[in-house]
Amino acid sequence: MKRLLWIGSLSYFLIGLAHVVVGSLLPVLLDHYGRNYTEGGSLIFAQFSGFLAGVLLSPWLARNFGKRRSLVFALLLLCTAEVLYSLLPPWGWLYAVGAAAGFGFGMVEALIGTLVISGIPQGTGAAMSRLEVFFGIGALAMPAIAGQFIALGWWRLAFPIISMFAAIAVVAWLRGSFGTLDTVLDEQEHRGNNHPHSSNSPKVKASKASPIGNWRLLALFVVFFFIYVGTEMSLANFLPSMFIERLGLTQAEAALSVTCFWLAMAFGRLFTGYIADRYGYGIFVALSSLAATLLLCVFPLIKGTAGAFALIALLGLGMSGIFSIALVFASKMMPGTEESTTSLLIGAGGVGGALLPLWLGNSMDRGGAVASAWLLAGFACILCLLGGILYALHVRKKRLQTASP
């Protein structure tokens, strides 16, 4: 299990790098091609579309080709795409390259998340939190790496760095031995009617004991992830603009707000998994959602720079475990559906991360920073409500299971 976690952490570090590399290099990339920010947004959207396709297709590919083969394919695709980025092909080709890169790291994220959730039954929250720590380190490291390369005039070399880590990950997954999980990694699960689930299995019984149908429970989790990732990405994209407008900071000073937020997120993830494993995933998600809501409701009222940075640090700590622990919580609430549930929820988060920042950007243009901060607080209130409902359903399900003979 330790080997799985270390190789999984390397892969999550890789996709953290890959998620932000285009955004980190976007100004110089657009300058090189003579394009505007609208076309740059189209490139990022092409990458997001590939990401969503990779996440949603990962269960089908894993069933038909095996998880290890699917992982290796996704990593090789990502490696190739980043090499093509560095060659600076004609602009129109970049849309296909971006889609391929997004497909690769989206598939890697979904497959490894599924492996860890289904393969590590004890301490699942701590395991997922470790992956998220490495993802955060990658997302923090790439802007710094890109900035240095831009300063040296070697900015296109940021892409081969990702290719190098992808190649290392390919070797690690091909040569790695994971004990009993090797069978899970290599089998091709043609489910159909060959492996029907018994209606008397514990998983099906647990599902029947649920107070609502699984599809309704899944729908609640889908909306939860849509709102959460959308709120997180909105903060990450618009915090500097809000700080400039509200507090009169320079661009360089305001940029530190995002660094502060991500550092607090990465630090919090060192502990959130252990806390959730000890006290319960449902209560952790509900209380973290409540903390995020309270802090975001205070955010529009803060006027001092020190207070604003302190609040952002607290917000990063409060939100640090929500994504990974909510994934584990969903898998525990709907046992036996880890593959499809994990990919669907990551995909829902990806859609939220693409759409809600568009709404917030429109709010910034029309109403300014204060109105946008209240909009974020509104997103958080919905998140808190959903977290409370999911926890209540979890408690009710446990009571019904305890009462049943």
mmCIF file of C-alpha atoms in Angstrom:
data_model
loop_
_atom_site.group_PDB
_atom_site.id
_atom_site.type_symbol
_atom_site.label_atom_id
_atom_site.label_comp_id
_atom_site.label_asym_id
_atom_site.label_seq_id
_atom_site.Cartn_x
_atom_site.Cartn_y
_atom_site.Cartn_z
ATOM 1 C CA MET A 1 0.000 0.000 0.000
ATOM 2 C CA LYS A 2 2.881 2.365 0.717
ATOM 3 C CA ARG A 3 4.197 1.833 -2.818
ATOM 4 C CA LEU A 4 0.760 2.586 -4.259
ATOM 5 C CA LEU A 5 0.579 5.793 -2.221
ATOM 6 C CA TRP A 6 4.038 6.993 -3.259
ATOM 7 C CA ILE A 7 3.522 6.316 -6.955
ATOM 8 C CA GLY A 8 0.021 7.783 -6.711
ATOM 9 C CA SER A 9 1.476 10.875 -5.023
ATOM 10 C CA LEU A 10 4.038 11.259 -7.837
ATOM 11 C CA SER A 11 1.204 11.027 -10.374
ATOM 12 C CA TYR A 12 -0.889 13.621 -8.500
ATOM 13 C CA PHE A 13 2.122 15.941 -8.336
ATOM 14 C CA LEU A 14 2.379 15.517 -12.115
ATOM 15 C CA ILE A 15 -1.256 16.396 -12.757
ATOM 16 C CA GLY A 16 -0.928 19.382 -10.412
ATOM 17 C CA LEU A 17 1.837 20.641 -12.710
ATOM 18 C CA ALA A 18 -0.187 19.851 -15.827
ATOM 19 C CA HIS A 19 -3.369 21.542 -14.590
ATOM 20 C CA VAL A 20 -1.773 24.986 -14.318
ATOM 21 C CA VAL A 21 1.061 25.051 -16.872
ATOM 22 C CA VAL A 22 -0.967 26.642 -19.691
ATOM 23 C CA GLY A 23 -2.396 29.275 -17.366
ATOM 24 C CA SER A 24 1.075 30.030 -15.991
ATOM 25 C CA LEU A 25 2.482 30.549 -19.487
ATOM 26 C CA LEU A 26 -0.619 32.036 -21.110
ATOM 27 C CA PRO A 27 0.537 35.686 -21.407
ATOM 28 C CA VAL A 28 3.841 34.786 -23.098
ATOM 29 C CA LEU A 29 2.175 32.059 -25.166
ATOM 30 C CA LEU A 30 -0.399 34.521 -26.517
ATOM 31 C CA ASP A 31 2.325 37.066 -27.188
ATOM 32 C CA HIS A 32 4.331 34.499 -29.168
ATOM 33 C CA TYR A 33 1.335 33.599 -31.355
ATOM 34 C CA GLY A 34 -0.106 37.124 -31.504
ATOM 35 C CA ARG A 35 -3.453 35.997 -30.046
ATOM 36 C CA ASN A 36 -5.877 37.628 -27.612
ATOM 37 C CA TYR A 37 -7.210 36.436 -24.252
ATOM 38 C CA THR A 38 -10.463 35.229 -25.780
ATOM 39 C CA GLU A 39 -8.495 32.754 -27.900
ATOM 40 C CA GLY A 40 -6.443 31.883 -24.829
ATOM 41 C CA GLY A 41 -9.679 31.110 -23.002
ATOM 42 C CA SER A 42 -10.674 28.837 -25.874
ATOM 43 C CA LEU A 43 -7.409 26.934 -25.467
ATOM 44 C CA ILE A 44 -8.030 26.459 -21.748
ATOM 45 C CA PHE A 45 -11.590 25.337 -22.507
ATOM 46 C CA ALA A 46 -10.258 22.778 -25.023
ATOM 47 C CA GLN A 47 -8.021 21.395 -22.290
ATOM 48 C CA PHE A 48 -10.960 21.302 -19.869
ATOM 49 C CA SER A 49 -13.095 19.470 -22.465
ATOM 50 C CA GLY A 50 -10.380 16.843 -22.799
ATOM 51 C CA PHE A 51 -10.150 16.603 -19.006
ATOM 52 C CA LEU A 52 -13.886 15.993 -18.703
ATOM 53 C CA ALA A 53 -13.809 13.332 -21.437
ATOM 54 C CA GLY A 54 -10.868 11.590 -19.758
ATOM 55 C CA VAL A 55 -12.589 11.554 -16.371
ATOM 56 C CA LEU A 56 -15.907 10.256 -17.695
ATOM 57 C CA LEU A 57 -14.392 7.624 -20.017
ATOM 58 C CA SER A 58 -11.921 6.278 -17.447
ATOM 59 C CA PRO A 59 -14.309 3.633 -15.970
ATOM 60 C CA TRP A 60 -15.102 2.222 -19.433
ATOM 61 C CA LEU A 61 -11.436 2.130 -20.473
ATOM 62 C CA ALA A 62 -10.411 0.537 -17.159
ATOM 63 C CA ARG A 63 -13.051 -2.191 -17.503
ATOM 64 C CA ASN A 64 -12.071 -3.031 -21.067
ATOM 65 C CA PHE A 65 -8.278 -2.629 -20.971
ATOM 66 C CA GLY A 66 -7.368 -2.835 -17.283
ATOM 67 C CA LYS A 67 -6.439 -0.021 -14.915
ATOM 68 C CA ARG A 68 -2.667 -0.317 -15.355
ATOM 69 C CA ARG A 69 -2.846 -0.221 -19.164
ATOM 70 C CA SER A 70 -5.288 2.687 -19.016
ATOM 71 C CA LEU A 71 -3.007 4.612 -16.654
ATOM 72 C CA VAL A 72 0.027 4.024 -18.839
ATOM 73 C CA PHE A 73 -1.919 5.109 -21.937
ATOM 74 C CA ALA A 74 -3.098 8.301 -20.212
ATOM 75 C CA LEU A 75 0.415 9.138 -18.986
ATOM 76 C CA LEU A 76 1.947 8.535 -22.420
ATOM 77 C CA LEU A 77 -0.746 10.724 -23.996
ATOM 78 C CA LEU A 78 0.030 13.497 -21.499
ATOM 79 C CA CYS A 79 3.780 13.084 -22.085
ATOM 80 C CA THR A 80 3.335 13.363 -25.859
ATOM 81 C CA ALA A 81 1.000 16.356 -25.613
ATOM 82 C CA GLU A 82 3.452 18.317 -23.451
ATOM 83 C CA VAL A 83 6.290 17.595 -25.892
ATOM 84 C CA LEU A 84 4.078 18.882 -28.737
ATOM 85 C CA TYR A 85 3.300 22.017 -26.702
ATOM 86 C CA SER A 86 7.047 22.700 -26.389
ATOM 87 C CA LEU A 87 7.491 22.454 -30.186
ATOM 88 C CA LEU A 88 5.093 25.424 -30.586
ATOM 89 C CA PRO A 89 3.042 24.052 -33.495
ATOM 90 C CA PRO A 90 0.567 26.246 -35.427
ATOM 91 C CA TRP A 91 -2.051 27.779 -33.122
ATOM 92 C CA GLY A 92 -4.959 25.719 -34.441
ATOM 93 C CA TRP A 93 -3.141 22.518 -33.530
ATOM 94 C CA LEU A 94 -2.842 23.630 -29.921
ATOM 95 C CA TYR A 95 -6.560 23.023 -29.367
ATOM 96 C CA ALA A 96 -6.092 19.329 -30.171
ATOM 97 C CA VAL A 97 -2.894 19.182 -28.112
ATOM 98 C CA GLY A 98 -4.661 20.823 -25.163
ATOM 99 C CA ALA A 99 -7.585 18.405 -25.400
ATOM 100 C CA ALA A 100 -5.153 15.453 -25.455
ATOM 101 C CA ALA A 101 -3.277 16.767 -22.415
ATOM 102 C CA GLY A 102 -6.533 17.320 -20.528
ATOM 103 C CA PHE A 103 -7.749 13.836 -21.433
ATOM 104 C CA GLY A 104 -4.509 12.373 -20.091
ATOM 105 C CA PHE A 105 -4.381 14.076 -16.710
ATOM 106 C CA GLY A 106 -8.157 13.830 -16.209
ATOM 107 C CA MET A 107 -7.986 10.078 -16.704
ATOM 108 C CA VAL A 108 -4.984 9.744 -14.370
ATOM 109 C CA GLU A 109 -6.756 11.708 -11.624
ATOM 110 C CA ALA A 110 -9.925 9.617 -11.820
ATOM 111 C CA LEU A 111 -8.190 6.223 -12.034
ATOM 112 C CA ILE A 112 -5.800 6.825 -9.151
ATOM 113 C CA GLY A 113 -8.566 8.274 -6.986
ATOM 114 C CA THR A 114 -10.631 5.137 -7.630
ATOM 115 C CA LEU A 115 -7.662 2.860 -6.883
ATOM 116 C CA VAL A 116 -6.932 4.515 -3.553
ATOM 117 C CA ILE A 117 -10.564 4.681 -2.423
ATOM 118 C CA SER A 118 -11.311 1.052 -3.319
ATOM 119 C CA GLY A 119 -7.873 -0.419 -2.527
ATOM 120 C CA ILE A 120 -7.162 1.186 0.863
ATOM 121 C CA PRO A 121 -10.210 0.459 3.071
ATOM 122 C CA GLN A 122 -8.547 1.643 6.299
ATOM 123 C CA GLY A 123 -7.286 5.223 6.529
ATOM 124 C CA THR A 124 -8.830 6.115 3.182
ATOM 125 C CA GLY A 125 -9.215 9.771 4.124
ATOM 126 C CA ALA A 126 -5.546 10.120 5.062
ATOM 127 C CA ALA A 127 -4.508 8.421 1.808
ATOM 128 C CA MET A 128 -6.638 10.708 -0.359
ATOM 129 C CA SER A 129 -5.451 13.766 1.563
ATOM 130 C CA ARG A 130 -1.844 12.816 0.851
ATOM 131 C CA LEU A 131 -2.597 12.685 -2.868
ATOM 132 C CA GLU A 132 -4.204 16.120 -2.654
ATOM 133 C CA VAL A 133 -1.134 17.487 -0.829
ATOM 134 C CA PHE A 134 1.078 16.457 -3.747
ATOM 135 C CA PHE A 135 -1.430 17.842 -6.244
ATOM 136 C CA GLY A 136 -1.257 21.164 -4.399
ATOM 137 C CA ILE A 137 2.545 21.123 -4.367
ATOM 138 C CA GLY A 138 2.545 20.629 -8.133
ATOM 139 C CA ALA A 139 0.016 23.418 -8.663
ATOM 140 C CA LEU A 140 2.108 25.735 -6.471
ATOM 141 C CA ALA A 141 5.441 24.768 -8.035
ATOM 142 C CA MET A 142 4.573 25.237 -11.708
ATOM 143 C CA PRO A 143 3.910 29.019 -11.606
ATOM 144 C CA ALA A 144 7.281 29.496 -9.875
ATOM 145 C CA ILE A 145 9.050 27.249 -12.410
ATOM 146 C CA ALA A 146 7.326 28.977 -15.314
ATOM 147 C CA GLY A 147 8.216 32.400 -13.937
ATOM 148 C CA GLN A 148 11.907 31.489 -13.792
ATOM 149 C CA PHE A 149 11.879 30.081 -17.312
ATOM 150 C CA ILE A 150 10.090 33.180 -18.624
ATOM 151 C CA ALA A 151 12.705 35.389 -16.984
ATOM 152 C CA LEU A 152 15.473 33.371 -18.651
ATOM 153 C CA GLY A 153 13.710 33.343 -22.031
ATOM 154 C CA TRP A 154 13.341 29.538 -21.950
ATOM 155 C CA TRP A 155 9.628 29.439 -21.209
ATOM 156 C CA ARG A 156 8.834 26.602 -23.643
ATOM 157 C CA LEU A 157 10.997 24.259 -21.495
ATOM 158 C CA ALA A 158 8.300 24.246 -18.806
ATOM 159 C CA PHE A 159 6.370 21.724 -20.920
ATOM 160 C CA PRO A 160 9.132 19.055 -21.178
ATOM 161 C CA ILE A 161 9.424 19.068 -17.372
ATOM 162 C CA ILE A 162 5.905 17.654 -17.249
ATOM 163 C CA SER A 163 6.825 15.137 -19.955
ATOM 164 C CA MET A 164 9.813 14.024 -17.864
ATOM 165 C CA PHE A 165 7.657 13.395 -14.777
ATOM 166 C CA ALA A 166 5.059 11.616 -16.936
ATOM 167 C CA ALA A 167 7.768 9.286 -18.299
ATOM 168 C CA ILE A 168 8.977 8.543 -14.751
ATOM 169 C CA ALA A 169 5.397 7.777 -13.712
ATOM 170 C CA VAL A 170 4.983 5.409 -16.698
ATOM 171 C CA VAL A 171 8.058 3.421 -15.612
ATOM 172 C CA ALA A 172 6.844 3.383 -11.983
ATOM 173 C CA TRP A 173 3.407 2.026 -12.898
ATOM 174 C CA LEU A 174 4.809 -0.545 -15.332
ATOM 175 C CA ARG A 175 7.495 -1.864 -12.983
ATOM 176 C CA GLY A 176 5.688 -1.380 -9.679
ATOM 177 C CA SER A 177 4.315 -4.365 -7.783
ATOM 178 C CA PHE A 178 1.399 -3.725 -5.436
ATOM 179 C CA GLY A 179 0.727 -7.152 -3.948
ATOM 180 C CA THR A 180 -2.933 -8.133 -4.016
ATOM 181 C CA LEU A 181 -3.784 -4.967 -5.955
ATOM 182 C CA ASP A 182 -1.831 -6.219 -8.989
ATOM 183 C CA THR A 183 -4.822 -8.377 -9.932
ATOM 184 C CA VAL A 184 -7.136 -5.360 -9.699
ATOM 185 C CA LEU A 185 -4.728 -3.270 -11.762
ATOM 186 C CA ASP A 186 -4.330 -5.782 -14.568
ATOM 187 C CA GLU A 187 -7.714 -7.467 -14.890
ATOM 188 C CA GLN A 188 -10.042 -6.484 -17.708
ATOM 189 C CA GLU A 189 -13.478 -6.375 -16.136
ATOM 190 C CA HIS A 190 -15.990 -7.208 -18.845
ATOM 191 C CA ARG A 191 -18.917 -6.969 -16.473
ATOM 192 C CA GLY A 192 -22.061 -7.511 -18.532
ATOM 193 C CA ASN A 193 -23.812 -10.620 -17.235
ATOM 194 C CA ASN A 194 -20.605 -12.488 -16.440
ATOM 195 C CA HIS A 195 -20.284 -11.163 -12.899
ATOM 196 C CA PRO A 196 -23.721 -10.300 -11.659
ATOM 197 C CA HIS A 197 -23.995 -8.943 -8.157
ATOM 198 C CA SER A 198 -25.994 -11.061 -5.779
ATOM 199 C CA SER A 199 -29.044 -9.369 -4.397
ATOM 200 C CA ASN A 200 -28.071 -10.787 -1.011
ATOM 201 C CA SER A 201 -24.608 -9.171 -0.981
ATOM 202 C CA PRO A 202 -23.887 -6.734 1.850
ATOM 203 C CA LYS A 203 -23.364 -3.894 -0.634
ATOM 204 C CA VAL A 204 -26.772 -4.279 -2.176
ATOM 205 C CA LYS A 205 -28.372 -4.598 1.219
ATOM 206 C CA ALA A 206 -26.718 -1.400 2.328
ATOM 207 C CA SER A 207 -27.970 0.303 -0.790
ATOM 208 C CA LYS A 208 -31.534 -0.892 -0.196
ATOM 209 C CA ALA A 209 -31.366 0.355 3.388
ATOM 210 C CA SER A 210 -30.659 3.841 2.136
ATOM 211 C CA PRO A 211 -33.469 6.331 2.917
ATOM 212 C CA ILE A 212 -33.489 7.498 -0.689
ATOM 213 C CA GLY A 213 -32.551 5.876 -3.954
ATOM 214 C CA ASN A 214 -28.889 5.810 -4.890
ATOM 215 C CA TRP A 215 -29.510 7.978 -7.938
ATOM 216 C CA ARG A 216 -30.931 10.745 -5.746
ATOM 217 C CA LEU A 217 -28.031 10.485 -3.344
ATOM 218 C CA LEU A 218 -25.631 10.595 -6.291
ATOM 219 C CA ALA A 219 -27.416 13.686 -7.630
ATOM 220 C CA LEU A 220 -26.871 15.458 -4.283
ATOM 221 C CA PHE A 221 -23.170 14.620 -4.386
ATOM 222 C CA VAL A 222 -22.919 15.781 -8.024
ATOM 223 C CA VAL A 223 -24.369 19.195 -7.120
ATOM 224 C CA PHE A 224 -22.133 19.345 -4.019
ATOM 225 C CA PHE A 225 -18.976 18.787 -6.094
ATOM 226 C CA PHE A 226 -20.172 21.193 -8.796
ATOM 227 C CA ILE A 227 -20.604 23.959 -6.203
ATOM 228 C CA TYR A 228 -17.470 23.175 -4.205
ATOM 229 C CA VAL A 229 -14.962 23.060 -7.081
ATOM 230 C CA GLY A 230 -16.654 26.032 -8.735
ATOM 231 C CA THR A 231 -16.275 28.050 -5.514
ATOM 232 C CA GLU A 232 -12.646 26.985 -5.061
ATOM 233 C CA MET A 233 -11.717 27.849 -8.647
ATOM 234 C CA SER A 234 -13.576 31.162 -8.439
ATOM 235 C CA LEU A 235 -11.538 32.081 -5.381
ATOM 236 C CA ALA A 236 -8.291 31.012 -7.030
ATOM 237 C CA ASN A 237 -9.023 33.039 -10.170
ATOM 238 C CA PHE A 238 -10.484 36.229 -8.712
ATOM 239 C CA LEU A 239 -8.896 36.717 -5.281
ATOM 240 C CA PRO A 240 -6.158 39.020 -6.656
ATOM 241 C CA SER A 241 -8.706 41.179 -8.491
ATOM 242 C CA MET A 242 -10.850 41.413 -5.361
ATOM 243 C CA PHE A 243 -7.861 42.400 -3.232
ATOM 244 C CA ILE A 244 -6.798 45.077 -5.731
ATOM 245 C CA GLU A 245 -10.289 46.609 -5.852
ATOM 246 C CA ARG A 246 -11.151 46.303 -2.156
ATOM 247 C CA LEU A 247 -7.775 46.944 -0.521
ATOM 248 C CA GLY A 248 -5.882 48.962 -3.139
ATOM 249 C CA LEU A 249 -2.982 46.510 -3.356
ATOM 250 C CA THR A 250 -0.542 46.287 -6.239
ATOM 251 C CA GLN A 251 -0.763 43.329 -8.629
ATOM 252 C CA ALA A 252 2.280 41.683 -7.049
ATOM 253 C CA GLU A 253 0.878 42.098 -3.530
ATOM 254 C CA ALA A 254 -2.560 40.868 -4.549
ATOM 255 C CA ALA A 255 -1.072 37.783 -6.218
ATOM 256 C CA LEU A 256 0.166 36.700 -2.780
ATOM 257 C CA SER A 257 -3.468 36.140 -1.766
ATOM 258 C CA VAL A 258 -3.690 33.073 -4.031
ATOM 259 C CA THR A 259 -0.330 31.796 -2.782
ATOM 260 C CA CYS A 260 -1.557 32.218 0.796
ATOM 261 C CA PHE A 261 -4.778 30.344 -0.019
ATOM 262 C CA TRP A 262 -3.016 27.386 -1.705
ATOM 263 C CA LEU A 263 -0.322 27.144 0.970
ATOM 264 C CA ALA A 264 -3.018 26.949 3.643
ATOM 265 C CA MET A 265 -4.843 24.312 1.570
ATOM 266 C CA ALA A 266 -1.676 22.217 1.207
ATOM 267 C CA PHE A 267 -0.837 22.529 4.907
ATOM 268 C CA GLY A 268 -4.371 21.625 5.979
ATOM 269 C CA ARG A 269 -4.351 18.496 3.819
ATOM 270 C CA LEU A 270 -1.497 17.120 5.925
ATOM 271 C CA PHE A 271 -3.988 16.647 8.781
ATOM 272 C CA THR A 272 -7.519 16.560 7.378
ATOM 273 C CA GLY A 273 -7.407 12.898 6.355
ATOM 274 C CA TYR A 274 -6.420 11.727 9.818
ATOM 275 C CA ILE A 275 -9.100 13.901 11.430
ATOM 276 C CA ALA A 276 -11.790 12.597 9.046
ATOM 277 C CA ASP A 277 -10.717 8.966 9.526
ATOM 278 C CA ARG A 278 -11.022 9.390 13.294
ATOM 279 C CA TYR A 279 -14.253 11.381 13.631
ATOM 280 C CA GLY A 280 -16.157 10.374 10.486
ATOM 281 C CA TYR A 281 -16.304 11.525 6.875
ATOM 282 C CA GLY A 282 -19.858 12.845 7.013
ATOM 283 C CA ILE A 283 -19.397 15.092 10.030
ATOM 284 C CA PHE A 284 -16.075 16.334 8.611
ATOM 285 C CA VAL A 285 -17.671 17.351 5.293
ATOM 286 C CA ALA A 286 -20.616 19.025 7.055
ATOM 287 C CA LEU A 287 -18.457 21.003 9.503
ATOM 288 C CA SER A 288 -15.901 21.996 6.855
ATOM 289 C CA SER A 289 -18.712 23.268 4.625
ATOM 290 C CA LEU A 290 -20.107 25.241 7.569
ATOM 291 C CA ALA A 291 -16.680 26.747 8.319
ATOM 292 C CA ALA A 292 -16.207 27.767 4.669
ATOM 293 C CA THR A 293 -19.664 29.362 4.644
ATOM 294 C CA LEU A 294 -19.068 31.400 7.808
ATOM 295 C CA LEU A 295 -15.693 32.636 6.567
ATOM 296 C CA LEU A 296 -17.014 33.561 3.112
ATOM 297 C CA CYS A 297 -19.907 35.452 4.717
ATOM 298 C CA VAL A 298 -17.366 37.478 6.720
ATOM 299 C CA PHE A 299 -15.133 38.047 3.674
ATOM 300 C CA PRO A 300 -17.192 40.920 2.124
ATOM 301 C CA LEU A 301 -17.041 42.764 5.469
ATOM 302 C CA ILE A 302 -13.243 42.669 5.883
ATOM 303 C CA LYS A 303 -11.488 45.962 5.074
ATOM 304 C CA GLY A 304 -7.966 45.631 6.489
ATOM 305 C CA THR A 305 -5.160 43.928 4.563
ATOM 306 C CA ALA A 306 -3.886 41.866 7.519
ATOM 307 C CA GLY A 307 -7.402 40.701 8.381
ATOM 308 C CA ALA A 308 -8.101 39.781 4.762
ATOM 309 C CA PHE A 309 -4.947 37.659 4.473
ATOM 310 C CA ALA A 310 -5.679 35.979 7.819
ATOM 311 C CA LEU A 311 -9.202 35.160 6.660
ATOM 312 C CA ILE A 312 -7.916 33.710 3.376
ATOM 313 C CA ALA A 313 -5.464 31.513 5.298
ATOM 314 C CA LEU A 314 -8.281 30.274 7.551
ATOM 315 C CA LEU A 315 -10.463 29.693 4.486
ATOM 316 C CA GLY A 316 -7.724 27.590 2.882
ATOM 317 C CA LEU A 317 -7.474 25.496 6.057
ATOM 318 C CA GLY A 318 -11.246 25.145 6.293
ATOM 319 C CA MET A 319 -11.659 24.041 2.675
ATOM 320 C CA SER A 320 -8.501 21.924 2.489
ATOM 321 C CA GLY A 321 -10.091 18.523 3.019
ATOM 322 C CA ILE A 322 -13.525 18.937 1.488
ATOM 323 C CA PHE A 323 -12.782 17.548 -1.985
ATOM 324 C CA SER A 324 -10.859 14.411 -1.037
ATOM 325 C CA ILE A 325 -12.939 13.544 2.040
ATOM 326 C CA ALA A 326 -16.217 14.105 0.172
ATOM 327 C CA LEU A 327 -15.002 11.622 -2.477
ATOM 328 C CA VAL A 328 -14.346 9.049 0.253
ATOM 329 C CA PHE A 329 -17.670 9.881 1.936
ATOM 330 C CA ALA A 330 -19.543 9.295 -1.325
ATOM 331 C CA SER A 331 -17.847 5.924 -1.838
ATOM 332 C CA LYS A 332 -18.777 4.836 1.703
ATOM 333 C CA MET A 333 -22.379 5.958 1.215
ATOM 334 C CA MET A 334 -22.662 4.075 -2.090
ATOM 335 C CA PRO A 335 -20.420 1.015 -1.711
ATOM 336 C CA GLY A 336 -19.608 -0.966 -4.822
ATOM 337 C CA THR A 337 -19.841 2.050 -7.138
ATOM 338 C CA GLU A 338 -16.350 3.492 -6.575
ATOM 339 C CA GLU A 339 -15.312 3.546 -10.243
ATOM 340 C CA SER A 340 -18.336 5.270 -11.709
ATOM 341 C CA THR A 341 -18.964 7.494 -8.680
ATOM 342 C CA THR A 342 -15.401 8.818 -8.425
ATOM 343 C CA SER A 343 -15.157 9.693 -12.124
ATOM 344 C CA LEU A 344 -18.620 11.265 -12.198
ATOM 345 C CA LEU A 345 -17.980 13.431 -9.126
ATOM 346 C CA ILE A 346 -14.560 14.581 -10.347
ATOM 347 C CA GLY A 347 -16.228 15.405 -13.677
ATOM 348 C CA ALA A 348 -19.001 17.352 -11.931
ATOM 349 C CA GLY A 349 -16.342 19.302 -10.066
ATOM 350 C CA GLY A 350 -14.569 20.035 -13.337
ATOM 351 C CA VAL A 351 -17.761 21.435 -14.870
ATOM 352 C CA GLY A 352 -18.341 23.611 -11.804
ATOM 353 C CA GLY A 353 -14.735 24.783 -11.940
ATOM 354 C CA ALA A 354 -15.298 25.904 -15.530
ATOM 355 C CA LEU A 355 -18.762 27.476 -15.242
ATOM 356 C CA LEU A 356 -18.967 29.207 -11.844
ATOM 357 C CA PRO A 357 -15.849 31.347 -12.458
ATOM 358 C CA LEU A 358 -17.555 32.600 -15.634
ATOM 359 C CA TRP A 359 -20.518 33.698 -13.504
ATOM 360 C CA LEU A 360 -18.216 35.332 -10.961
ATOM 361 C CA GLY A 361 -16.260 37.090 -13.723
ATOM 362 C CA ASN A 362 -19.505 38.555 -15.029
ATOM 363 C CA SER A 363 -20.347 39.638 -11.486
ATOM 364 C CA MET A 364 -16.954 41.363 -11.167
ATOM 365 C CA ASP A 365 -17.645 43.318 -14.357
ATOM 366 C CA ARG A 366 -21.179 44.297 -13.373
ATOM 367 C CA GLY A 367 -21.173 44.625 -9.578
ATOM 368 C CA GLY A 368 -17.553 44.796 -8.460
ATOM 369 C CA ALA A 369 -15.655 42.964 -5.745
ATOM 370 C CA VAL A 370 -18.172 43.324 -2.912
ATOM 371 C CA ALA A 371 -21.101 41.944 -4.903
ATOM 372 C CA SER A 372 -18.890 39.103 -6.127
ATOM 373 C CA ALA A 373 -17.777 38.301 -2.579
ATOM 374 C CA TRP A 374 -21.446 37.997 -1.566
ATOM 375 C CA LEU A 375 -22.027 35.751 -4.568
ATOM 376 C CA LEU A 376 -19.247 33.476 -3.283
ATOM 377 C CA ALA A 377 -20.936 33.488 0.104
ATOM 378 C CA GLY A 378 -24.156 32.409 -1.631
ATOM 379 C CA PHE A 379 -22.341 29.495 -3.285
ATOM 380 C CA ALA A 380 -20.987 28.513 0.128
ATOM 381 C CA CYS A 381 -24.456 28.607 1.709
ATOM 382 C CA ILE A 382 -25.686 26.104 -0.905
ATOM 383 C CA LEU A 383 -22.628 23.977 -0.187
ATOM 384 C CA CYS A 384 -23.321 24.071 3.548
ATOM 385 C CA LEU A 385 -26.955 23.096 3.021
ATOM 386 C CA LEU A 386 -25.978 20.146 0.838
ATOM 387 C CA GLY A 387 -23.291 19.059 3.315
ATOM 388 C CA GLY A 388 -25.858 19.098 6.120
ATOM 389 C CA ILE A 389 -28.385 17.094 4.080
ATOM 390 C CA LEU A 390 -25.774 14.486 3.130
ATOM 391 C CA TYR A 391 -24.680 14.112 6.752
ATOM 392 C CA ALA A 392 -28.306 13.773 7.893
ATOM 393 C CA LEU A 393 -28.880 11.047 5.300
ATOM 394 C CA HIS A 394 -25.722 9.295 6.479
ATOM 395 C CA VAL A 395 -26.927 9.340 10.104
ATOM 396 C CA ARG A 396 -30.358 8.070 9.086
ATOM 397 C CA LYS A 397 -28.837 5.293 6.995
ATOM 398 C CA LYS A 398 -26.701 4.135 9.935
ATOM 399 C CA ARG A 399 -29.740 4.077 12.216
ATOM 400 C CA LEU A 400 -31.721 2.015 9.734
ATOM 401 C CA GLN A 401 -28.837 -0.448 9.380
ATOM 402 C CA THR A 402 -28.530 -0.717 13.163
ATOM 403 C CA ALA A 403 -32.275 -1.269 13.580
ATOM 404 C CA SER A 404 -32.496 -3.919 10.822
ATOM 405 C CA PRO A 405 -32.035 -7.575 11.982
#
